[in-house]
Amino acid sequence: MSSPKIVAKIESEEATHRLAVLIDADNAQASIIEGLLEEIARLGEATVKRIYGDFTSPTSSQWKKVLNKYAIKPVQQFAYTTGKNATDSTLIIDAMDLLYTRRFDGFCLVSSDSDFTGLALRIREEGLTVFGFGEQKTPEAFKNACHKFIFTEVLRQSTVAKTESELNVKLQQSETNISSTNNLKKQESTTELIPQDTNNNFPKDFILKALETTVSDDSGWTNLGTFGSYLTKLKPDFDVRLYGFKKLSDMVKKHTDVFQVDERSNPNSPAKDLYIRKK
């Protein structure tokens, strides 16, 4: 018999979004998996995790090491003919089968391939949320077909930062740290990361145009949450981490030359609401 305390706890928990995670092994790298799953955990619950590819091929060997660790179901797909990608077709067929079960709130499509543009649009037509994950080279069509598109370079960067932090702790506990430090430097030099230039890359014109559209009162103020949602609708691949910030609030507080910030009390929450306007 279940404990009343446990039942009460479960019933009080907020409902999480049930997500189907489908990974194209031909167009994604195993080095992103930890950061990828952490990002998806912020979006909802990965109820289904599947990866598609020819795992007899040397190019997919990197994935074999992580599939069991992260409980990802591999779907083997042999190439029927040279130059034709049978993996895409299998992934799309599975996605449609899962879609019609009506068991999911959204899909996470992990690929840099524009062939999944039609799939993303079809899922959206059913009223489900589509999260895309791919490299910066991903065609605009696929990125814009998703509700939100996240660059995998950002996820890889967060994984490297975490590795660096863990290594620093070990270095503090050990006096023999020369070889470990060299290994870290070698890892950093061989990992492709997004340049973190908070000044030159900051999309000021795009930000100001969006801010003018979301103004909610006569004095020019708008809620930060509303502003952030509008940014994503305009540009699904917009991500403050591309500009060196963890959160949107960090970005607006940093750019005092662009924004005025006002923290207001919320009678329904102990946390304060953040409002911004053009300076």
One Martini backbone bead per residue (centre of mass of N, CA, C, O) as a GRO file, in nm:
protein
  279
    1MET     BB    1   0.096   0.036   0.023
    2SER     BB    2   0.076   0.359  -0.015
    3SER     BB    3   0.193   0.643   0.090
    4PRO     BB    4   0.041   0.940   0.161
    5LYS     BB    5   0.292   1.118   0.118
    6ILE     BB    6   0.366   1.020  -0.164
    7VAL     BB    7   0.098   1.079  -0.304
    8ALA     BB    8   0.093   1.383  -0.238
    9LYS     BB    9   0.355   1.452  -0.386
   10ILE     BB   10   0.272   1.357  -0.668
   11GLU     BB   11   0.010   1.536  -0.691
   12SER     BB   12   0.177   1.818  -0.649
   13GLU     BB   13   0.315   1.784  -0.898
   14GLU     BB   14   0.405   1.895  -1.186
   15ALA     BB   15   0.342   1.869  -1.501
   16THR     BB   16   0.507   1.708  -1.757
   17HIS     BB   17   0.652   1.697  -2.055
   18ARG     BB   18   0.614   1.475  -2.315
   19LEU     BB   19   0.900   1.336  -2.482
   20ALA     BB   20   1.041   1.282  -2.806
   21VAL     BB   21   1.360   1.142  -2.879
   22LEU     BB   22   1.529   1.205  -3.196
   23ILE     BB   23   1.825   1.062  -3.344
   24ASP     BB   24   2.073   1.150  -3.583
   25ALA     BB   25   2.368   0.985  -3.623
   26ASP     BB   26   2.465   1.126  -3.900
   27ASN     BB   27   2.397   1.442  -3.750
   28ALA     BB   28   2.551   1.358  -3.475
   29GLN     BB   29   2.725   1.387  -3.164
   30ALA     BB   30   2.825   1.222  -2.875
   31SER     BB   31   2.945   1.480  -2.717
   32ILE     BB   32   2.636   1.603  -2.656
   33ILE     BB   33   2.458   1.417  -2.471
   34GLU     BB   34   2.467   1.543  -2.189
   35GLY     BB   35   2.368   1.830  -2.268
   36LEU     BB   36   2.111   1.739  -2.409
   37LEU     BB   37   1.963   1.598  -2.165
   38GLU     BB   38   1.969   1.846  -1.981
   39GLU     BB   39   1.799   2.027  -2.166
   40ILE     BB   40   1.549   1.840  -2.185
   41ALA     BB   41   1.489   1.838  -1.875
   42ARG     BB   42   1.389   2.142  -1.885
   43LEU     BB   43   1.138   2.075  -2.085
   44GLY     BB   44   1.114   1.761  -1.983
   45GLU     BB   45   1.021   1.427  -2.055
   46ALA     BB   46   1.203   1.149  -2.174
   47THR     BB   47   1.017   0.893  -2.277
   48VAL     BB   48   1.167   0.889  -2.558
   49LYS     BB   49   1.480   0.721  -2.679
   50ARG     BB   50   1.616   0.760  -3.006
   51ILE     BB   51   1.844   0.606  -3.248
   52TYR     BB   52   1.967   0.658  -3.589
   53GLY     BB   53   2.151   0.396  -3.767
   54ASP     BB   54   2.468   0.259  -3.872
   55PHE     BB   55   2.637   0.058  -3.632
   56THR     BB   56   2.851  -0.079  -3.845
   57SER     BB   57   2.971   0.190  -3.875
   58PRO     BB   58   3.244   0.384  -3.799
   59THR     BB   59   3.080   0.662  -3.765
   60SER     BB   60   2.901   0.519  -3.510
   61SER     BB   61   3.097   0.433  -3.272
   62GLN     BB   62   3.057   0.668  -3.064
   63TRP     BB   63   2.764   0.572  -2.969
   64LYS     BB   64   2.812   0.292  -2.828
   65LYS     BB   65   2.926   0.416  -2.547
   66VAL     BB   66   2.627   0.573  -2.465
   67LEU     BB   67   2.358   0.414  -2.484
   68ASN     BB   68   2.346   0.261  -2.209
   69LYS     BB   69   2.401   0.494  -2.012
   70TYR     BB   70   2.134   0.668  -2.146
   71ALA     BB   71   1.897   0.493  -2.248
   72ILE     BB   72   1.925   0.436  -2.570
   73LYS     BB   73   1.753   0.344  -2.853
   74PRO     BB   74   1.852   0.152  -3.111
   75VAL     BB   75   1.816   0.197  -3.476
   76GLN     BB   76   1.873  -0.010  -3.722
   77GLN     BB   77   2.017   0.108  -4.050
   78PHE     BB   78   2.066   0.009  -4.349
   79ALA     BB   79   2.214   0.069  -4.645
   80TYR     BB   80   2.085   0.021  -4.952
   81THR     BB   81   2.243   0.267  -5.087
   82THR     BB   82   2.459   0.466  -5.222
   83GLY     BB   83   2.373   0.801  -5.116
   84LYS     BB   84   2.140   0.693  -4.933
   85ASN     BB   85   1.909   0.790  -4.665
   86ALA     BB   86   1.747   0.566  -4.455
   87THR     BB   87   1.732   0.700  -4.176
   88ASP     BB   88   1.527   0.926  -4.225
   89SER     BB   89   1.283   0.746  -4.291
   90THR     BB   90   1.271   0.594  -4.022
   91LEU     BB   91   1.234   0.837  -3.838
   92ILE     BB   92   0.973   0.948  -3.967
   93ILE     BB   93   0.797   0.698  -3.925
   94ASP     BB   94   0.823   0.690  -3.617
   95ALA     BB   95   0.715   0.973  -3.561
   96MET     BB   96   0.429   0.920  -3.672
   97ASP     BB   97   0.358   0.689  -3.484
   98LEU     BB   98   0.390   0.858  -3.222
   99LEU     BB   99   0.191   1.084  -3.289
  100TYR     BB  100  -0.073   0.885  -3.308
  101THR     BB  101  -0.079   0.816  -2.992
  102ARG     BB  102  -0.112   1.083  -2.810
  103ARG     BB  103   0.143   1.085  -2.575
  104PHE     BB  104   0.252   1.375  -2.663
  105ASP     BB  105   0.382   1.719  -2.640
  106GLY     BB  106   0.665   1.650  -2.786
  107PHE     BB  107   0.963   1.710  -2.991
  108CYS     BB  108   1.305   1.589  -3.043
  109LEU     BB  109   1.525   1.700  -3.299
  110VAL     BB  110   1.841   1.546  -3.389
  111SER     BB  111   1.969   1.766  -3.635
  112SER     BB  112   2.122   1.913  -3.954
  113ASP     BB  113   1.880   1.827  -4.138
  114SER     BB  114   1.647   1.944  -4.379
  115ASP     BB  115   1.462   1.680  -4.408
  116PHE     BB  116   1.297   1.765  -4.125
  117THR     BB  117   1.102   1.997  -4.192
  118GLY     BB  118   0.835   1.848  -4.255
  119LEU     BB  119   0.808   1.711  -3.980
  120ALA     BB  120   0.792   1.963  -3.804
  121LEU     BB  121   0.538   2.078  -3.940
  122ARG     BB  122   0.350   1.836  -3.884
  123ILE     BB  123   0.363   1.847  -3.575
  124ARG     BB  124   0.254   2.136  -3.548
  125GLU     BB  125  -0.029   2.078  -3.675
  126GLU     BB  126  -0.096   1.901  -3.400
  127GLY     BB  127   0.004   2.097  -3.150
  128LEU     BB  128   0.304   2.046  -3.114
  129THR     BB  129   0.620   2.057  -2.987
  130VAL     BB  130   0.933   2.177  -3.138
  131PHE     BB  131   1.265   2.060  -3.091
  132GLY     BB  132   1.579   2.169  -3.200
  133PHE     BB  133   1.901   2.000  -3.282
  134GLY     BB  134   2.203   2.172  -3.394
  135GLU     BB  135   2.406   2.308  -3.598
  136GLN     BB  136   2.494   2.610  -3.746
  137LYS     BB  137   2.458   2.474  -4.044
  138THR     BB  138   2.171   2.473  -4.030
  139PRO     BB  139   1.908   2.524  -4.199
  140GLU     BB  140   1.660   2.758  -4.182
  141ALA     BB  141   1.412   2.582  -4.232
  142PHE     BB  142   1.442   2.398  -3.983
  143LYS     BB  143   1.463   2.609  -3.762
  144ASN     BB  144   1.179   2.753  -3.835
  145ALA     BB  145   1.003   2.484  -3.784
  146CYS     BB  146   1.066   2.541  -3.498
  147HIS     BB  147   1.010   2.667  -3.188
  148LYS     BB  148   1.301   2.552  -3.095
  149PHE     BB  149   1.657   2.622  -3.142
  150ILE     BB  150   1.957   2.432  -3.060
  151PHE     BB  151   2.285   2.450  -3.026
  152THR     BB  152   2.535   2.208  -2.990
  153GLU     BB  153   2.775   2.388  -2.917
  154VAL     BB  154   2.659   2.474  -2.643
  155LEU     BB  155   2.650   2.189  -2.517
  156ARG     BB  156   2.952   2.127  -2.549
  157GLN     BB  157   3.049   2.367  -2.379
  158SER     BB  158   2.914   2.283  -2.109
  159THR     BB  159   3.069   2.016  -2.084
  160VAL     BB  160   3.355   2.138  -2.073
  161ALA     BB  161   3.306   2.317  -1.824
  162LYS     BB  162   3.242   2.081  -1.635
  163THR     BB  163   3.509   1.933  -1.671
  164GLU     BB  164   3.685   2.165  -1.569
  165SER     BB  165   3.565   2.185  -1.285
  166GLU     BB  166   3.625   1.894  -1.195
  167LEU     BB  167   3.932   1.915  -1.242
  168ASN     BB  168   3.992   2.145  -1.043
  169VAL     BB  169   3.919   1.985  -0.791
  170LYS     BB  170   4.136   1.766  -0.830
  171LEU     BB  171   4.380   1.961  -0.831
  172GLN     BB  172   4.338   2.061  -0.533
  173GLN     BB  173   4.382   1.748  -0.422
  174SER     BB  174   4.648   1.768  -0.598
  175GLU     BB  175   5.000   1.796  -0.666
  176THR     BB  176   4.976   1.618  -0.935
  177ASN     BB  177   4.883   1.837  -1.219
  178ILE     BB  178   5.023   1.851  -1.498
  179SER     BB  179   4.890   1.635  -1.681
  180SER     BB  180   4.594   1.732  -1.644
  181THR     BB  181   4.630   2.013  -1.762
  182ASN     BB  182   4.722   1.922  -2.044
  183ASN     BB  183   4.462   1.768  -2.112
  184LEU     BB  184   4.272   2.011  -2.098
  185LYS     BB  185   4.407   2.183  -2.317
  186LYS     BB  186   4.370   1.974  -2.539
  187GLN     BB  187   4.061   1.962  -2.529
  188GLU     BB  188   4.007   2.267  -2.586
  189SER     BB  189   4.160   2.272  -2.870
  190THR     BB  190   3.955   2.028  -2.998
  191THR     BB  191   3.701   2.202  -2.934
  192GLU     BB  192   3.405   2.314  -3.069
  193LEU     BB  193   3.323   2.654  -3.028
  194ILE     BB  194   3.156   2.930  -2.941
  195PRO     BB  195   3.198   3.246  -2.958
  196GLN     BB  196   3.239   3.480  -2.673
  197ASP     BB  197   3.093   3.776  -2.789
  198THR     BB  198   2.922   4.033  -2.623
  199ASN     BB  199   2.958   4.272  -2.842
  200ASN     BB  200   2.989   4.208  -3.156
  201ASN     BB  201   2.733   3.984  -3.154
  202PHE     BB  202   2.520   4.167  -3.063
  203PRO     BB  203   2.166   4.199  -3.153
  204LYS     BB  204   2.050   4.501  -3.132
  205ASP     BB  205   1.839   4.548  -3.356
  206PHE     BB  206   1.663   4.300  -3.297
  207ILE     BB  207   1.600   4.364  -3.001
  208LEU     BB  208   1.465   4.647  -3.039
  209LYS     BB  209   1.242   4.560  -3.230
  210ALA     BB  210   1.112   4.358  -3.032
  211LEU     BB  211   1.060   4.558  -2.799
  212GLU     BB  212   0.861   4.746  -2.951
  213THR     BB  213   0.642   4.515  -2.993
  214THR     BB  214   0.618   4.435  -2.659
  215VAL     BB  215   0.489   4.673  -2.554
  216SER     BB  216   0.253   4.713  -2.261
  217ASP     BB  217   0.291   5.031  -2.219
  218ASP     BB  218   0.311   5.379  -2.232
  219SER     BB  219   0.618   5.373  -2.097
  220GLY     BB  220   0.768   5.098  -2.236
  221TRP     BB  221   0.702   4.848  -2.078
  222THR     BB  222   0.814   4.498  -2.029
  223ASN     BB  223   0.804   4.176  -1.988
  224LEU     BB  224   1.052   3.944  -1.994
  225GLY     BB  225   0.890   3.689  -2.069
  226THR     BB  226   0.746   3.807  -2.315
  227PHE     BB  227   1.003   3.884  -2.466
  228GLY     BB  228   1.129   3.598  -2.484
  229SER     BB  229   0.899   3.465  -2.647
  230TYR     BB  230   0.919   3.655  -2.893
  231LEU     BB  231   1.207   3.588  -2.978
  232THR     BB  232   1.150   3.287  -3.045
  233LYS     BB  233   0.937   3.340  -3.264
  234LEU     BB  234   1.124   3.503  -3.453
  235LYS     BB  235   1.391   3.320  -3.335
  236PRO     BB  236   1.446   2.995  -3.263
  237ASP     BB  237   1.784   3.032  -3.234
  238PHE     BB  238   1.770   3.198  -2.990
  239ASP     BB  239   2.064   3.248  -2.765
  240VAL     BB  240   2.232   3.376  -2.494
  241ARG     BB  241   2.483   3.177  -2.505
  242LEU     BB  242   2.609   3.307  -2.765
  243TYR     BB  243   2.679   3.581  -2.565
  244GLY     BB  244   2.764   3.475  -2.258
  245PHE     BB  245   2.483   3.377  -2.130
  246LYS     BB  246   2.249   3.212  -1.922
  247LYS     BB  247   2.043   3.457  -1.918
  248LEU     BB  248   1.832   3.707  -2.006
  249SER     BB  249   1.874   3.881  -1.751
  250ASP     BB  250   2.181   3.906  -1.781
  251MET     BB  251   2.180   4.060  -2.048
  252VAL     BB  252   2.011   4.316  -1.970
  253LYS     BB  253   2.196   4.399  -1.727
  254LYS     BB  254   2.457   4.439  -1.895
  255HIS     BB  255   2.293   4.631  -2.110
  256THR     BB  256   2.273   4.956  -2.014
  257ASP     BB  257   2.272   5.092  -2.310
  258VAL     BB  258   1.973   4.956  -2.381
  259PHE     BB  259   1.857   4.908  -2.084
  260GLN     BB  260   1.587   4.915  -1.862
  261VAL     BB  261   1.541   4.819  -1.516
  262ASP     BB  262   1.253   4.658  -1.337
  263GLU     BB  263   1.158   4.562  -1.014
  264ARG     BB  264   0.859   4.377  -0.929
  265SER     BB  265   0.608   4.304  -0.741
  266ASN     BB  266   0.438   3.989  -0.662
  267PRO     BB  267   0.145   3.883  -0.512
  268ASN     BB  268   0.184   3.562  -0.624
  269SER     BB  269   0.500   3.608  -0.554
  270PRO     BB  270   0.818   3.627  -0.407
  271ALA     BB  271   0.906   3.699  -0.673
  272LYS     BB  272   1.031   3.914  -0.900
  273ASP     BB  273   0.957   4.115  -1.162
  274LEU     BB  274   1.080   4.178  -1.490
  275TYR     BB  275   1.141   4.495  -1.643
  276ILE     BB  276   1.159   4.653  -1.972
  277ARG     BB  277   1.340   4.915  -2.161
  278LYS     BB  278   1.428   5.153  -2.356
  279LYS     BB  279   1.695   5.392  -2.322
   0.00000   0.00000   0.00000
